[in-house]
Amino acid sequence: MYEFSYSMPTTIITGHNCLVKNSKKLRKYGQRCLIVTGFSSSKLNGSLEDCILALENEDIKFSIFDKVEENPSLETVETAYLENRDKGIDFIMAVGGGSAIDAAKAMAILFRNNIPVKEILSLKNLESIPVIGIPTTAGTGSETTPYSILTIHEEGTKKNIGQKIFPEIAFLDARYTLNMPYNTTTSTAVDAFTHLVEGYLNTNANILSDTLAEKGLVLFGESLKSLQVSDCSIEVREKLLMASSIAGMVISQTGTSLPHAMGYALTYDKGLPHGTANAVLYPGYLKCFKKTAKLSRMLELIGVESIDALSIIFRAILDFKIELTESEIMKYVESILSNEKKLKNHPERVTRDDLIFIYRNILKK
Ligand code: NAP
Ligand code: ZN
């Protein structure tokens, strides 16, 4: 018997120039918009210009906050809110990578509730003003997930703020990802891959999330072949963006699993980009599975013959350097074990030794 509920409220609009072509869809969200973006990339890849054009077409007034850093902090969310709270902001357009979209979701909660920023971590089920997601990386899928991952410096880590903010619309235009450097392209692409895998090999997986994950894995596998020969054409970009948004839909249902829980420390302490931080944990993570039927199917779908072969590919396409001491490994393992929620999505029993094994088998160059 199938027992699950499935909800994906985000409207997805894809295609070249889809934002400007569909600017009418913005009318119903109000008369005053805040555009939230990173420091520079959206000014160079055409996404910010299109966003402004779409708003001007509809006579919607706007302000711009262009100071979202990578792995955005609670402080940045607060700054954007304080700078704009008296402007009557009706909705937010988030233009950029996962950092801009995640920060925008948290800001959208503050605009709706007018609360001190820290309360977004403690209060439950907070509503937000509408968010429109325009991704310019192809990896996080934040445009189709309800999650917002912020850096909480007081706790020395990154975490999901625990609210549910699905963007109202995701505009997917792969042209914005065309000038992304190769290293950012690969580190974000493997993030999408890890979402697909962790959603597929997950306690909460169901027939619908698996159907999406399987299609996403095929698209990722085709793109992986191109990335290995540095083919980053628009066709490859389109596949990666679609795989990434599909992966977002998958983890919206299932959540992520061990590598995401274990990778945040590698971003916070070692500075690895988010996707790479997860991917380096994959050799150990995949080898931990005792039941391997679905794991074998995953490898088949991406067209890679073994875990070792996948590790060789990741080593070749990702740019990273990482060393972990035994005492760091033990500290990270204890931190994961102290929060049972971090283990519950893994469909098999997880022991301390499993976690140590995963960190010790970290991918090295
Ligand atoms: P990002 O941190 O948003 O951006 C990384 C870098 O790429 C930035 O320097 C950015 O520059 C640049 N960039 C963005 N688009 C570009 C483009 N088209 N061309 C050239 N450079 C570009 O990277 P991300 O991997 O997309 O997002 C990572 C964040 O998302 C992490 O905080 C992670 O925890 C979170 N995440 C969230 C979810 C979710 O479901 N909400 C899922 C996975 C990960 P600018 O600053 O100049 O824009
Ligand atoms: Zn991720």
CSV table of C-alpha atoms and ligand atoms in Angstrom, one decimal:
chain,number,residue,atom,x,y,z
A,1,MET,CA,0.0,0.0,0.0
A,2,TYR,CA,1.2,3.5,-0.8
A,3,GLU,CA,1.2,5.8,2.2
A,4,PHE,CA,2.5,9.3,1.7
A,5,SER,CA,1.5,12.8,0.8
A,6,TYR,CA,3.1,14.8,-2.0
A,7,SER,CA,3.0,18.5,-2.3
A,8,MET,CA,5.0,20.7,-4.6
A,9,PRO,CA,3.4,24.1,-4.8
A,10,THR,CA,6.0,26.0,-6.9
A,11,THR,CA,5.1,26.8,-10.5
A,12,ILE,CA,8.0,26.0,-12.8
A,13,ILE,CA,8.5,28.1,-15.9
A,14,THR,CA,11.4,27.2,-18.1
A,15,GLY,CA,13.0,28.3,-21.4
A,16,HIS,CA,15.1,31.1,-22.8
A,17,ASN,CA,13.9,34.5,-21.8
A,18,CYS,CA,11.1,32.9,-19.7
A,19,LEU,CA,11.2,35.6,-17.0
A,20,VAL,CA,10.6,38.6,-19.3
A,21,LYS,CA,8.2,36.7,-21.5
A,22,ASN,CA,6.1,35.8,-18.5
A,23,SER,CA,6.4,39.1,-16.5
A,24,LYS,CA,2.6,39.3,-16.3
A,25,LYS,CA,2.7,36.5,-13.7
A,26,LEU,CA,4.4,38.9,-11.3
A,27,ARG,CA,1.4,41.3,-11.1
A,28,LYS,CA,-0.6,39.4,-8.6
A,29,TYR,CA,2.3,39.5,-6.0
A,30,GLY,CA,2.0,43.3,-5.4
A,31,GLN,CA,3.4,46.7,-6.2
A,32,ARG,CA,6.7,46.8,-4.5
A,33,CYS,CA,9.4,44.2,-4.9
A,34,LEU,CA,12.8,43.6,-3.3
A,35,ILE,CA,15.4,42.0,-5.6
A,36,VAL,CA,17.8,39.9,-3.5
A,37,THR,CA,21.1,38.8,-5.1
A,38,GLY,CA,24.8,38.2,-4.7
A,39,PHE,CA,27.6,40.7,-5.1
A,40,SER,CA,28.3,40.6,-8.8
A,41,SER,CA,27.4,37.5,-10.9
A,42,SER,CA,23.8,38.5,-11.6
A,43,LYS,CA,25.0,41.8,-13.0
A,44,LEU,CA,27.2,39.9,-15.5
A,45,ASN,CA,25.0,37.0,-16.6
A,46,GLY,CA,21.9,39.0,-17.6
A,47,SER,CA,19.7,37.7,-14.8
A,48,LEU,CA,19.5,41.0,-12.9
A,49,GLU,CA,18.8,43.0,-16.0
A,50,ASP,CA,16.0,40.6,-17.0
A,51,CYS,CA,14.5,40.8,-13.5
A,52,ILE,CA,14.5,44.6,-13.7
A,53,LEU,CA,13.0,44.5,-17.2
A,54,ALA,CA,10.2,42.2,-16.1
A,55,LEU,CA,9.3,44.4,-13.2
A,56,GLU,CA,9.4,47.6,-15.3
A,57,ASN,CA,7.2,45.9,-17.9
A,58,GLU,CA,4.6,45.5,-15.1
A,59,ASP,CA,5.2,48.9,-13.5
A,60,ILE,CA,6.2,47.3,-10.3
A,61,LYS,CA,8.5,49.4,-8.1
A,62,PHE,CA,11.6,47.7,-6.7
A,63,SER,CA,14.7,48.0,-4.5
A,64,ILE,CA,17.8,45.9,-4.8
A,65,PHE,CA,19.8,44.2,-2.0
A,66,ASP,CA,23.0,42.9,-3.6
A,67,LYS,CA,25.1,41.9,-0.7
A,68,VAL,CA,24.3,38.2,-0.1
A,69,GLU,CA,27.6,36.3,0.5
A,70,GLU,CA,28.2,32.6,-0.1
A,71,ASN,CA,26.8,30.5,2.8
A,72,PRO,CA,24.7,33.5,3.9
A,73,SER,CA,24.5,34.4,7.5
A,74,LEU,CA,21.7,35.4,9.8
A,75,GLU,CA,23.3,38.8,10.1
A,76,THR,CA,23.0,39.4,6.3
A,77,VAL,CA,19.3,38.4,6.4
A,78,GLU,CA,18.8,40.9,9.2
A,79,THR,CA,20.7,43.7,7.4
A,80,ALA,CA,18.5,43.4,4.3
A,81,TYR,CA,15.4,43.4,6.3
A,82,LEU,CA,16.4,46.5,8.4
A,83,GLU,CA,17.4,48.4,5.3
A,84,ASN,CA,14.1,47.8,3.6
A,85,ARG,CA,11.4,47.2,6.2
A,86,ASP,CA,9.9,50.7,5.8
A,87,LYS,CA,9.4,50.3,2.0
A,88,GLY,CA,6.2,48.3,2.0
A,89,ILE,CA,7.8,45.3,0.3
A,90,ASP,CA,5.1,42.9,-1.1
A,91,PHE,CA,7.3,40.2,-2.5
A,92,ILE,CA,10.9,39.2,-3.2
A,93,MET,CA,12.7,38.2,-6.4
A,94,ALA,CA,15.7,36.0,-5.5
A,95,VAL,CA,18.3,36.0,-8.3
A,96,GLY,CA,21.4,34.0,-7.9
A,97,GLY,CA,22.8,30.8,-6.5
A,98,GLY,CA,21.4,28.9,-3.5
A,99,SER,CA,22.9,31.5,-1.2
A,100,ALA,CA,20.8,34.4,-2.6
A,101,ILE,CA,17.6,32.2,-2.8
A,102,ASP,CA,18.0,30.8,0.8
A,103,ALA,CA,18.7,34.3,2.2
A,104,ALA,CA,15.7,35.7,0.4
A,105,LYS,CA,13.4,33.0,1.9
A,106,ALA,CA,14.5,34.0,5.4
A,107,MET,CA,14.1,37.7,4.7
A,108,ALA,CA,10.6,36.9,3.3
A,109,ILE,CA,9.7,35.6,6.8
A,110,LEU,CA,10.9,38.7,8.5
A,111,PHE,CA,8.9,41.0,6.1
A,112,ARG,CA,5.8,39.1,6.9
A,113,ASN,CA,6.2,38.7,10.7
A,114,ASN,CA,8.3,41.7,11.8
A,115,ILE,CA,10.2,39.7,14.3
A,116,PRO,CA,13.8,39.7,15.6
A,117,VAL,CA,15.9,37.7,13.3
A,118,LYS,CA,16.8,34.9,15.8
A,119,GLU,CA,13.1,34.0,16.2
A,120,ILE,CA,13.1,32.5,12.7
A,121,LEU,CA,15.1,29.7,14.3
A,122,SER,CA,12.9,29.1,17.3
A,123,LEU,CA,9.3,29.9,16.3
A,124,LYS,CA,7.4,27.2,14.2
A,125,ASN,CA,5.5,27.4,10.9
A,126,LEU,CA,6.1,31.0,10.2
A,127,GLU,CA,4.6,32.4,7.0
A,128,SER,CA,6.4,34.6,4.5
A,129,ILE,CA,5.7,37.1,1.8
A,130,PRO,CA,6.0,35.5,-1.7
A,131,VAL,CA,9.4,34.6,-3.1
A,132,ILE,CA,10.1,34.2,-6.8
A,133,GLY,CA,13.3,32.1,-7.5
A,134,ILE,CA,15.6,32.7,-10.4
A,135,PRO,CA,18.6,30.3,-10.1
A,136,THR,CA,21.9,31.2,-11.8
A,137,THR,CA,23.7,28.1,-10.6
A,138,ALA,CA,22.5,24.6,-11.3
A,139,GLY,CA,22.9,22.6,-8.1
A,140,THR,CA,21.0,23.5,-5.0
A,141,GLY,CA,17.5,23.4,-6.4
A,142,SER,CA,16.5,26.0,-3.7
A,143,GLU,CA,14.0,27.3,-6.2
A,144,THR,CA,11.9,24.2,-5.7
A,145,THR,CA,12.6,23.4,-2.1
A,146,PRO,CA,11.1,24.8,1.1
A,147,TYR,CA,14.5,25.0,2.8
A,148,SER,CA,16.7,27.9,3.8
A,149,ILE,CA,20.2,27.0,5.0
A,150,LEU,CA,21.9,29.8,6.9
A,151,THR,CA,25.3,30.2,8.6
A,152,ILE,CA,24.7,30.6,12.3
A,153,HIS,CA,28.1,32.0,13.5
A,154,GLU,CA,27.0,31.8,17.2
A,155,GLU,CA,26.7,28.0,16.8
A,156,GLY,CA,29.7,27.7,14.5
A,157,THR,CA,27.8,25.9,11.8
A,158,LYS,CA,25.3,26.1,9.0
A,159,LYS,CA,21.8,24.8,9.4
A,160,ASN,CA,18.3,24.6,7.9
A,161,ILE,CA,16.3,27.3,9.7
A,162,GLY,CA,13.4,24.8,9.9
A,163,GLN,CA,10.7,26.9,8.2
A,164,LYS,CA,8.9,25.9,5.0
A,165,ILE,CA,9.1,28.6,2.3
A,166,PHE,CA,8.4,27.2,-1.2
A,167,PRO,CA,9.0,29.8,-3.9
A,168,GLU,CA,5.8,30.8,-5.7
A,169,ILE,CA,7.4,30.6,-9.1
A,170,ALA,CA,10.8,29.2,-10.3
A,171,PHE,CA,12.0,30.7,-13.6
A,172,LEU,CA,14.6,28.4,-15.1
A,173,ASP,CA,16.7,30.0,-17.8
A,174,ALA,CA,19.9,28.2,-18.4
A,175,ARG,CA,21.5,31.1,-20.2
A,176,TYR,CA,22.2,32.7,-16.8
A,177,THR,CA,24.5,29.7,-16.0
A,178,LEU,CA,26.5,29.9,-19.2
A,179,ASN,CA,29.4,31.9,-17.9
A,180,MET,CA,29.7,30.1,-14.7
A,181,PRO,CA,33.4,29.0,-14.3
A,182,TYR,CA,34.1,25.3,-14.7
A,183,ASN,CA,34.9,24.7,-11.0
A,184,THR,CA,31.6,26.3,-9.8
A,185,THR,CA,29.8,24.4,-12.5
A,186,THR,CA,31.1,21.0,-11.3
A,187,SER,CA,30.8,21.8,-7.5
A,188,THR,CA,27.2,22.9,-8.0
A,189,ALA,CA,26.4,20.0,-10.3
A,190,VAL,CA,27.5,17.4,-7.8
A,191,ASP,CA,25.3,19.1,-5.2
A,192,ALA,CA,22.3,18.3,-7.5
A,193,PHE,CA,23.6,14.7,-7.8
A,194,THR,CA,23.9,14.3,-4.0
A,195,HIS,CA,20.3,15.6,-3.6
A,196,LEU,CA,19.1,13.0,-6.1
A,197,VAL,CA,21.1,10.2,-4.4
A,198,GLU,CA,20.3,11.1,-0.9
A,199,GLY,CA,16.6,11.5,-1.8
A,200,TYR,CA,16.6,8.1,-3.6
A,201,LEU,CA,18.4,6.2,-0.9
A,202,ASN,CA,16.2,7.6,1.8
A,203,THR,CA,13.8,6.4,4.5
A,204,ASN,CA,11.2,8.8,3.1
A,205,ALA,CA,11.5,7.9,-0.5
A,206,ASN,CA,8.3,7.0,-2.3
A,207,ILE,CA,7.2,6.1,-5.8
A,208,LEU,CA,6.8,9.8,-6.8
A,209,SER,CA,10.1,11.0,-5.4
A,210,ASP,CA,11.8,8.0,-6.9
A,211,THR,CA,10.3,8.6,-10.3
A,212,LEU,CA,11.7,12.1,-10.2
A,213,ALA,CA,15.1,11.0,-8.8
A,214,GLU,CA,15.5,8.4,-11.5
A,215,LYS,CA,14.9,10.9,-14.3
A,216,GLY,CA,17.2,13.4,-12.6
A,217,LEU,CA,19.9,10.8,-12.3
A,218,VAL,CA,19.7,10.1,-16.1
A,219,LEU,CA,20.1,13.8,-16.9
A,220,PHE,CA,23.0,14.1,-14.4
A,221,GLY,CA,24.7,11.0,-15.9
A,222,GLU,CA,24.5,12.5,-19.4
A,223,SER,CA,25.9,15.8,-18.2
A,224,LEU,CA,28.7,14.1,-16.3
A,225,LYS,CA,30.0,12.6,-19.5
A,226,SER,CA,30.1,16.2,-21.0
A,227,LEU,CA,31.7,17.7,-17.9
A,228,GLN,CA,34.5,15.2,-18.1
A,229,VAL,CA,35.5,16.6,-21.5
A,230,SER,CA,34.8,20.2,-20.3
A,231,ASP,CA,31.7,20.5,-22.5
A,232,CYS,CA,29.6,23.2,-20.8
A,233,SER,CA,27.4,24.0,-23.8
A,234,ILE,CA,23.9,25.4,-23.4
A,235,GLU,CA,22.5,21.9,-23.9
A,236,VAL,CA,24.5,20.6,-21.0
A,237,ARG,CA,23.6,23.6,-18.9
A,238,GLU,CA,19.9,23.0,-19.6
A,239,LYS,CA,20.2,19.4,-18.5
A,240,LEU,CA,22.0,20.4,-15.3
A,241,LEU,CA,19.5,23.1,-14.4
A,242,MET,CA,16.6,20.7,-15.0
A,243,ALA,CA,18.4,17.9,-13.0
A,244,SER,CA,19.0,20.4,-10.2
A,245,SER,CA,15.4,21.6,-10.0
A,246,ILE,CA,14.1,18.0,-10.2
A,247,ALA,CA,16.5,17.2,-7.3
A,248,GLY,CA,15.0,20.0,-5.3
A,249,MET,CA,11.6,18.5,-5.8
A,250,VAL,CA,13.0,15.2,-4.6
A,251,ILE,CA,14.5,16.5,-1.4
A,252,SER,CA,11.4,18.6,-0.7
A,253,GLN,CA,9.7,15.3,-0.1
A,254,THR,CA,12.5,13.2,1.4
A,255,GLY,CA,15.0,15.6,3.0
A,256,THR,CA,18.8,14.9,2.5
A,257,SER,CA,20.8,12.4,4.4
A,258,LEU,CA,24.2,11.6,5.9
A,259,PRO,CA,26.6,13.5,3.5
A,260,HIS,CA,24.6,16.7,3.9
A,261,ALA,CA,24.6,16.4,7.7
A,262,MET,CA,28.3,15.6,7.7
A,263,GLY,CA,29.4,18.0,5.0
A,264,TYR,CA,28.3,21.3,6.7
A,265,ALA,CA,31.4,21.1,8.9
A,266,LEU,CA,33.6,20.8,5.9
A,267,THR,CA,32.2,24.0,4.5
A,268,TYR,CA,32.2,25.9,7.8
A,269,ASP,CA,35.7,24.7,9.0
A,270,LYS,CA,37.5,23.9,5.8
A,271,GLY,CA,35.9,26.2,3.3
A,272,LEU,CA,34.8,23.6,0.8
A,273,PRO,CA,32.0,24.7,-1.5
A,274,HIS,CA,28.7,23.0,-0.5
A,275,GLY,CA,28.4,20.5,-3.3
A,276,THR,CA,32.1,19.5,-3.1
A,277,ALA,CA,31.8,19.1,0.7
A,278,ASN,CA,29.1,16.5,0.2
A,279,ALA,CA,30.7,14.8,-2.8
A,280,VAL,CA,34.0,14.1,-1.0
A,281,LEU,CA,32.1,12.0,1.5
A,282,TYR,CA,30.5,9.8,-1.1
A,283,PRO,CA,33.1,7.0,-1.4
A,284,GLY,CA,32.6,6.1,2.3
A,285,TYR,CA,28.8,6.9,2.3
A,286,LEU,CA,28.0,4.7,-0.6
A,287,LYS,CA,30.2,1.9,0.7
A,288,CYS,CA,28.3,1.9,4.0
A,289,PHE,CA,25.1,0.5,2.4
A,290,LYS,CA,24.4,-3.2,3.2
A,291,LYS,CA,21.4,-3.5,0.9
A,292,THR,CA,22.8,-2.5,-2.5
A,293,ALA,CA,20.0,-3.0,-5.0
A,294,LYS,CA,18.9,0.6,-5.2
A,295,LEU,CA,22.5,1.8,-5.1
A,296,SER,CA,23.4,-0.4,-8.1
A,297,ARG,CA,20.4,1.0,-9.9
A,298,MET,CA,21.6,4.5,-9.2
A,299,LEU,CA,25.0,3.8,-10.7
A,300,GLU,CA,23.3,2.2,-13.7
A,301,LEU,CA,21.1,5.3,-14.2
A,302,ILE,CA,24.2,7.6,-14.3
A,303,GLY,CA,26.1,5.2,-16.4
A,304,VAL,CA,29.0,4.7,-14.0
A,305,GLU,CA,30.1,1.1,-13.3
A,306,SER,CA,31.2,1.3,-9.6
A,307,ILE,CA,31.7,3.5,-6.6
A,308,ASP,CA,35.4,3.5,-7.3
A,309,ALA,CA,34.8,4.7,-10.9
A,310,LEU,CA,32.6,7.5,-9.6
A,311,SER,CA,35.3,8.5,-7.1
A,312,ILE,CA,37.9,8.8,-10.0
A,313,ILE,CA,35.5,11.0,-11.9
A,314,PHE,CA,34.8,13.3,-8.9
A,315,ARG,CA,38.5,13.6,-8.3
A,316,ALA,CA,39.0,14.6,-11.9
A,317,ILE,CA,36.3,17.2,-12.2
A,318,LEU,CA,36.3,18.8,-8.7
A,319,ASP,CA,38.8,21.3,-7.5
A,320,PHE,CA,39.5,20.8,-3.8
A,321,LYS,CA,42.1,20.1,-1.1
A,322,ILE,CA,41.1,18.6,2.3
A,323,GLU,CA,42.9,17.1,5.2
A,324,LEU,CA,41.1,15.8,8.4
A,325,THR,CA,42.9,14.9,11.6
A,326,GLU,CA,41.6,12.1,13.8
A,327,SER,CA,40.5,14.5,16.5
A,328,GLU,CA,38.5,16.6,13.9
A,329,ILE,CA,36.8,13.4,12.7
A,330,MET,CA,35.9,12.5,16.3
A,331,LYS,CA,34.5,16.0,17.0
A,332,TYR,CA,32.4,15.9,13.9
A,333,VAL,CA,31.1,12.4,14.5
A,334,GLU,CA,30.1,13.3,18.1
A,335,SER,CA,28.3,16.4,16.9
A,336,ILE,CA,26.3,14.3,14.3
A,337,LEU,CA,25.5,11.6,16.9
A,338,SER,CA,24.2,14.3,19.4
A,339,ASN,CA,21.3,15.0,17.0
A,340,GLU,CA,19.4,11.9,16.1
A,341,LYS,CA,17.4,13.8,13.4
A,342,LYS,CA,20.6,13.8,11.3
A,343,LEU,CA,20.6,10.0,11.0
A,344,LYS,CA,16.9,9.3,10.6
A,345,ASN,CA,16.7,9.7,6.8
A,346,HIS,CA,19.3,7.0,6.2
A,347,PRO,CA,17.4,3.8,5.6
A,348,GLU,CA,19.7,1.5,7.5
A,349,ARG,CA,21.0,1.6,11.1
A,350,VAL,CA,23.9,4.0,11.4
A,351,THR,CA,26.7,3.4,13.9
A,352,ARG,CA,29.5,5.6,15.2
A,353,ASP,CA,31.9,3.4,13.3
A,354,ASP,CA,29.9,4.0,10.0
A,355,LEU,CA,30.3,7.8,10.5
A,356,ILE,CA,34.0,7.4,11.3
A,357,PHE,CA,34.4,5.2,8.2
A,358,ILE,CA,32.8,7.8,6.0
A,359,TYR,CA,35.0,10.7,7.2
A,360,ARG,CA,38.2,8.5,7.1
A,361,ASN,CA,37.4,7.5,3.5
A,362,ILE,CA,37.1,11.1,2.4
A,363,LEU,CA,38.0,11.7,-1.2
A,364,LYS,CA,41.6,13.0,-1.6
A,365,LYS,CA,43.3,14.4,-4.6
B,1,NAP,P1,26.3,30.3,-4.1
B,1,NAP,O1,26.9,30.3,-2.8
B,1,NAP,O2,24.9,30.8,-4.3
B,1,NAP,O3,27.2,31.0,-5.2
B,1,NAP,C1,28.6,30.6,-5.3
B,1,NAP,C2,29.4,31.6,-6.1
B,1,NAP,O4,29.0,31.5,-7.4
B,1,NAP,C3,29.2,33.0,-5.7
B,1,NAP,O5,30.4,33.6,-5.7
B,1,NAP,C4,28.3,33.6,-6.8
B,1,NAP,O6,28.7,35.0,-7.0
B,1,NAP,C5,28.7,32.8,-8.0
B,1,NAP,N1,27.7,32.6,-9.0
B,1,NAP,C6,26.4,32.4,-8.9
B,1,NAP,N2,25.8,32.3,-10.2
B,1,NAP,C7,26.8,32.4,-11.0
B,1,NAP,C8,26.9,32.5,-12.5
B,1,NAP,N3,25.8,32.2,-13.2
B,1,NAP,N4,28.1,32.7,-13.1
B,1,NAP,C9,29.2,32.9,-12.3
B,1,NAP,N5,29.2,32.9,-11.0
B,1,NAP,C10,28.0,32.7,-10.3
B,1,NAP,O7,26.4,28.8,-4.6
B,1,NAP,P2,25.3,27.6,-4.7
B,1,NAP,O8,26.1,26.4,-4.7
B,1,NAP,O9,24.3,27.9,-5.7
B,1,NAP,O10,24.6,27.7,-3.2
B,1,NAP,C11,25.1,27.2,-2.1
B,1,NAP,C12,24.2,27.5,-0.9
B,1,NAP,O11,23.0,26.9,-1.1
B,1,NAP,C13,24.8,26.9,0.4
B,1,NAP,O12,24.6,27.9,1.5
B,1,NAP,C14,24.0,25.7,0.6
B,1,NAP,O13,24.0,25.3,2.0
B,1,NAP,C15,22.7,26.1,0.1
B,1,NAP,N6,21.8,25.0,-0.3
B,1,NAP,C16,20.4,25.2,-0.2
B,1,NAP,C17,19.5,24.2,-0.5
B,1,NAP,C18,18.1,24.4,-0.3
B,1,NAP,O14,17.3,23.5,-0.6
B,1,NAP,N7,17.6,25.6,0.1
B,1,NAP,C19,20.0,23.0,-1.1
B,1,NAP,C20,21.4,22.8,-1.2
B,1,NAP,C21,22.2,23.9,-0.9
B,1,NAP,P3,27.8,36.2,-6.6
B,1,NAP,O15,27.8,36.3,-5.1
B,1,NAP,O16,28.4,37.4,-7.3
B,1,NAP,O17,26.4,36.0,-7.1
B,2,ZN,ZN,23.0,20.3,-1.1
